[in-house]
mmCIF file of C-alpha atoms in Angstrom:
data_model
loop_
_atom_site.group_PDB
_atom_site.id
_atom_site.type_symbol
_atom_site.label_atom_id
_atom_site.label_comp_id
_atom_site.label_asym_id
_atom_site.label_seq_id
_atom_site.Cartn_x
_atom_site.Cartn_y
_atom_site.Cartn_z
ATOM 1 C CA MET A 1 -203.806 -118.979 -6.415
ATOM 2 C CA GLY A 2 -203.381 -115.541 -3.954
ATOM 3 C CA THR A 3 -201.981 -114.967 -0.719
ATOM 4 C CA SER A 4 -203.360 -116.911 2.054
ATOM 5 C CA LEU A 5 -204.319 -114.720 4.659
ATOM 6 C CA LYS A 6 -204.890 -117.576 7.523
ATOM 7 C CA PRO A 7 -202.064 -118.292 9.786
ATOM 8 C CA ALA A 8 -199.363 -121.364 8.635
ATOM 9 C CA HIS A 9 -196.610 -122.981 10.096
ATOM 10 C CA THR A 10 -197.402 -122.078 13.720
ATOM 11 C CA ASP A 11 -195.769 -124.918 15.541
ATOM 12 C CA LEU A 12 -192.452 -123.132 16.116
ATOM 13 C CA PRO A 13 -190.653 -124.283 18.289
ATOM 14 C CA ALA A 14 -190.855 -122.882 22.177
ATOM 15 C CA PRO A 15 -188.089 -119.613 22.788
ATOM 16 C CA LEU A 16 -184.752 -121.200 23.613
ATOM 17 C CA VAL A 17 -183.976 -119.348 27.112
ATOM 18 C CA PRO A 18 -180.145 -118.604 27.641
ATOM 19 C CA SER A 19 -177.958 -121.167 29.720
ATOM 20 C CA PRO A 20 -177.058 -119.564 32.486
ATOM 21 C CA ASP A 21 -173.843 -121.908 31.443
ATOM 22 C CA HIS A 22 -173.678 -119.577 28.961
ATOM 23 C CA ALA A 23 -173.736 -116.821 31.154
ATOM 24 C CA ASP A 24 -170.071 -115.741 31.321
ATOM 25 C CA CYS A 25 -169.839 -116.013 26.835
ATOM 26 C CA ARG A 26 -170.887 -112.138 27.202
ATOM 27 C CA GLY A 27 -168.581 -111.196 29.665
ATOM 28 C CA VAL A 28 -165.537 -113.026 28.243
ATOM 29 C CA ALA A 29 -166.478 -111.363 24.688
ATOM 30 C CA SER A 30 -166.612 -108.220 25.855
ATOM 31 C CA VAL A 31 -163.092 -108.647 27.717
ATOM 32 C CA LEU A 32 -161.478 -110.220 24.657
ATOM 33 C CA SER A 33 -162.543 -107.289 22.024
ATOM 34 C CA ARG A 34 -161.071 -104.661 24.255
ATOM 35 C CA VAL A 35 -158.252 -106.849 24.167
ATOM 36 C CA GLY A 36 -158.557 -107.939 21.102
ATOM 37 C CA ASP A 37 -158.526 -104.633 18.873
ATOM 38 C CA LYS A 38 -155.455 -103.383 17.019
ATOM 39 C CA TRP A 39 -155.131 -99.916 18.657
ATOM 40 C CA SER A 40 -155.354 -102.354 22.471
ATOM 41 C CA VAL A 41 -152.803 -104.335 21.588
ATOM 42 C CA PHE A 42 -150.310 -101.548 19.839
ATOM 43 C CA VAL A 43 -150.845 -99.562 23.157
ATOM 44 C CA ILE A 44 -150.600 -101.975 25.882
ATOM 45 C CA MET A 45 -146.540 -102.932 23.872
ATOM 46 C CA ASN A 46 -146.304 -99.432 24.201
ATOM 47 C CA LEU A 47 -146.861 -99.285 27.658
ATOM 48 C CA SER A 48 -144.761 -102.520 28.170
ATOM 49 C CA ASP A 49 -141.645 -100.683 29.307
ATOM 50 C CA GLY A 50 -143.091 -97.780 31.161
ATOM 51 C CA PRO A 51 -145.005 -95.128 31.425
ATOM 52 C CA LYS A 52 -145.269 -92.398 29.430
ATOM 53 C CA ARG A 53 -147.321 -89.804 28.235
ATOM 54 C CA PHE A 54 -150.087 -89.517 25.345
ATOM 55 C CA ASN A 55 -148.538 -87.476 22.723
ATOM 56 C CA GLU A 56 -145.144 -89.852 23.225
ATOM 57 C CA LEU A 57 -147.595 -93.236 22.398
ATOM 58 C CA LYS A 58 -149.460 -91.515 20.065
ATOM 59 C CA ARG A 59 -145.725 -91.000 18.129
ATOM 60 C CA THR A 60 -144.703 -94.334 18.290
ATOM 61 C CA ILE A 61 -148.372 -95.782 17.171
ATOM 62 C CA ASN A 62 -148.431 -95.024 13.596
ATOM 63 C CA GLY A 63 -151.591 -94.283 11.819
ATOM 64 C CA ILE A 64 -153.657 -93.727 15.374
ATOM 65 C CA SER A 65 -155.806 -90.682 15.380
ATOM 66 C CA GLN A 66 -155.990 -88.784 18.783
ATOM 67 C CA ARG A 67 -159.631 -89.220 19.381
ATOM 68 C CA MET A 68 -159.090 -93.066 18.942
ATOM 69 C CA LEU A 69 -155.788 -92.961 21.101
ATOM 70 C CA THR A 70 -158.522 -91.335 23.415
ATOM 71 C CA LEU A 71 -160.814 -93.833 23.088
ATOM 72 C CA THR A 72 -158.456 -96.397 23.480
ATOM 73 C CA LEU A 73 -156.648 -94.936 26.312
ATOM 74 C CA ARG A 74 -160.403 -94.497 28.464
ATOM 75 C CA GLY A 75 -161.655 -98.503 27.453
ATOM 76 C CA LEU A 76 -157.621 -99.877 28.794
ATOM 77 C CA GLU A 77 -158.384 -97.392 31.787
ATOM 78 C CA ARG A 78 -161.748 -98.490 32.512
ATOM 79 C CA ASP A 79 -161.489 -102.293 32.885
ATOM 80 C CA GLY A 80 -158.463 -101.406 34.631
ATOM 81 C CA LEU A 81 -155.665 -102.122 32.339
ATOM 82 C CA VAL A 82 -153.978 -98.901 32.560
ATOM 83 C CA THR A 83 -153.815 -95.815 35.143
ATOM 84 C CA ARG A 84 -154.076 -92.119 34.442
ATOM 85 C CA THR A 85 -152.141 -89.862 36.384
ATOM 86 C CA ILE A 86 -152.032 -86.246 36.208
ATOM 87 C CA PHE A 87 -149.233 -84.051 37.418
ATOM 88 C CA PRO A 88 -149.590 -80.923 39.157
ATOM 89 C CA THR A 89 -147.522 -78.547 36.390
ATOM 90 C CA ILE A 90 -148.199 -75.666 34.095
ATOM 91 C CA PRO A 91 -149.390 -77.694 31.451
ATOM 92 C CA PRO A 92 -150.381 -80.722 33.188
ATOM 93 C CA ARG A 93 -148.624 -84.085 32.413
ATOM 94 C CA VAL A 94 -150.891 -86.941 32.101
ATOM 95 C CA ASP A 95 -149.238 -90.435 32.336
ATOM 96 C CA TYR A 96 -150.405 -93.727 31.268
ATOM 97 C CA GLU A 97 -149.037 -97.018 32.355
ATOM 98 C CA LEU A 98 -150.238 -100.393 32.659
ATOM 99 C CA THR A 99 -151.818 -101.846 35.714
ATOM 100 C CA ASP A 100 -150.227 -105.130 37.427
ATOM 101 C CA LEU A 101 -153.457 -106.518 35.351
ATOM 102 C CA GLY A 102 -152.298 -104.531 31.865
ATOM 103 C CA ARG A 103 -149.104 -106.371 32.885
ATOM 104 C CA GLY A 104 -150.584 -109.464 33.143
ATOM 105 C CA LEU A 105 -151.047 -109.311 29.223
ATOM 106 C CA GLN A 106 -147.913 -108.503 28.079
ATOM 107 C CA GLU A 107 -147.067 -111.692 27.424
ATOM 108 C CA PRO A 108 -150.312 -112.773 25.307
ATOM 109 C CA VAL A 109 -150.111 -109.655 23.620
ATOM 110 C CA LYS A 110 -146.532 -110.149 22.615
ATOM 111 C CA ALA A 111 -147.005 -114.081 21.391
ATOM 112 C CA LEU A 112 -150.021 -113.333 19.635
ATOM 113 C CA GLY A 113 -148.094 -110.330 17.882
ATOM 114 C CA GLN A 114 -144.803 -112.258 17.355
ATOM 115 C CA TRP A 115 -146.909 -115.133 15.488
ATOM 116 C CA ALA A 116 -148.464 -112.929 13.285
ATOM 117 C CA PHE A 117 -145.256 -111.581 12.702
ATOM 118 C CA ASP A 118 -143.678 -114.781 11.936
ATOM 119 C CA HIS A 119 -146.826 -115.717 9.879
ATOM 120 C CA GLN A 120 -147.232 -112.846 7.389
ATOM 121 C CA PRO A 121 -145.836 -114.597 4.332
ATOM 122 C CA GLN A 122 -148.103 -117.443 4.828
ATOM 123 C CA ILE A 123 -151.267 -115.853 5.158
ATOM 124 C CA ALA A 124 -150.307 -113.556 2.513
ATOM 125 C CA ALA A 125 -150.259 -116.722 0.027
ATOM 126 C CA ALA A 126 -153.569 -118.597 1.450
ATOM 127 C CA ARG A 127 -155.371 -115.417 0.669
ATOM 128 C CA THR A 128 -153.958 -115.021 -2.633
ATOM 129 C CA ARG A 129 -154.516 -117.998 -3.206
ATOM 130 C CA PHE A 130 -158.113 -117.692 -1.968
ATOM 131 C CA ASP A 131 -158.701 -114.774 -4.145
ATOM 132 C CA ALA A 132 -157.706 -116.623 -7.215
ATOM 133 C CA LYS A 133 -160.652 -119.346 -6.642
ATOM 134 C CA ALA A 134 -163.017 -116.657 -5.599
ATOM 135 C CA GLY A 135 -162.071 -114.182 -8.698
#
């Protein structure tokens, strides 16, 4: 018995053509990945009470690096959720502020954060039970 070089299992189904009904899935997934990113959530929450400067945001968002804050703000600006205003002072002052679109995210983000806070003990207990079974 050896390995046959003859093609086998050639009865394959035709490749699936993406349904036009699901064309929005990629767009929605892209938006959710932006607003569901932990740093984006923290930035949106911190900007909910008005404009802030970069260093002010960095101080209030525990654990974020300068690079990650820059990338997060740039992404939020690109998606139209945050505006960046440069004031012609020396040194230049830059403020970040939620747009109307970004302000529309405040309540859902706040609700999600509150839910996570309220359910931390239950989630920790579930993780402990799961890990005990798996280990």
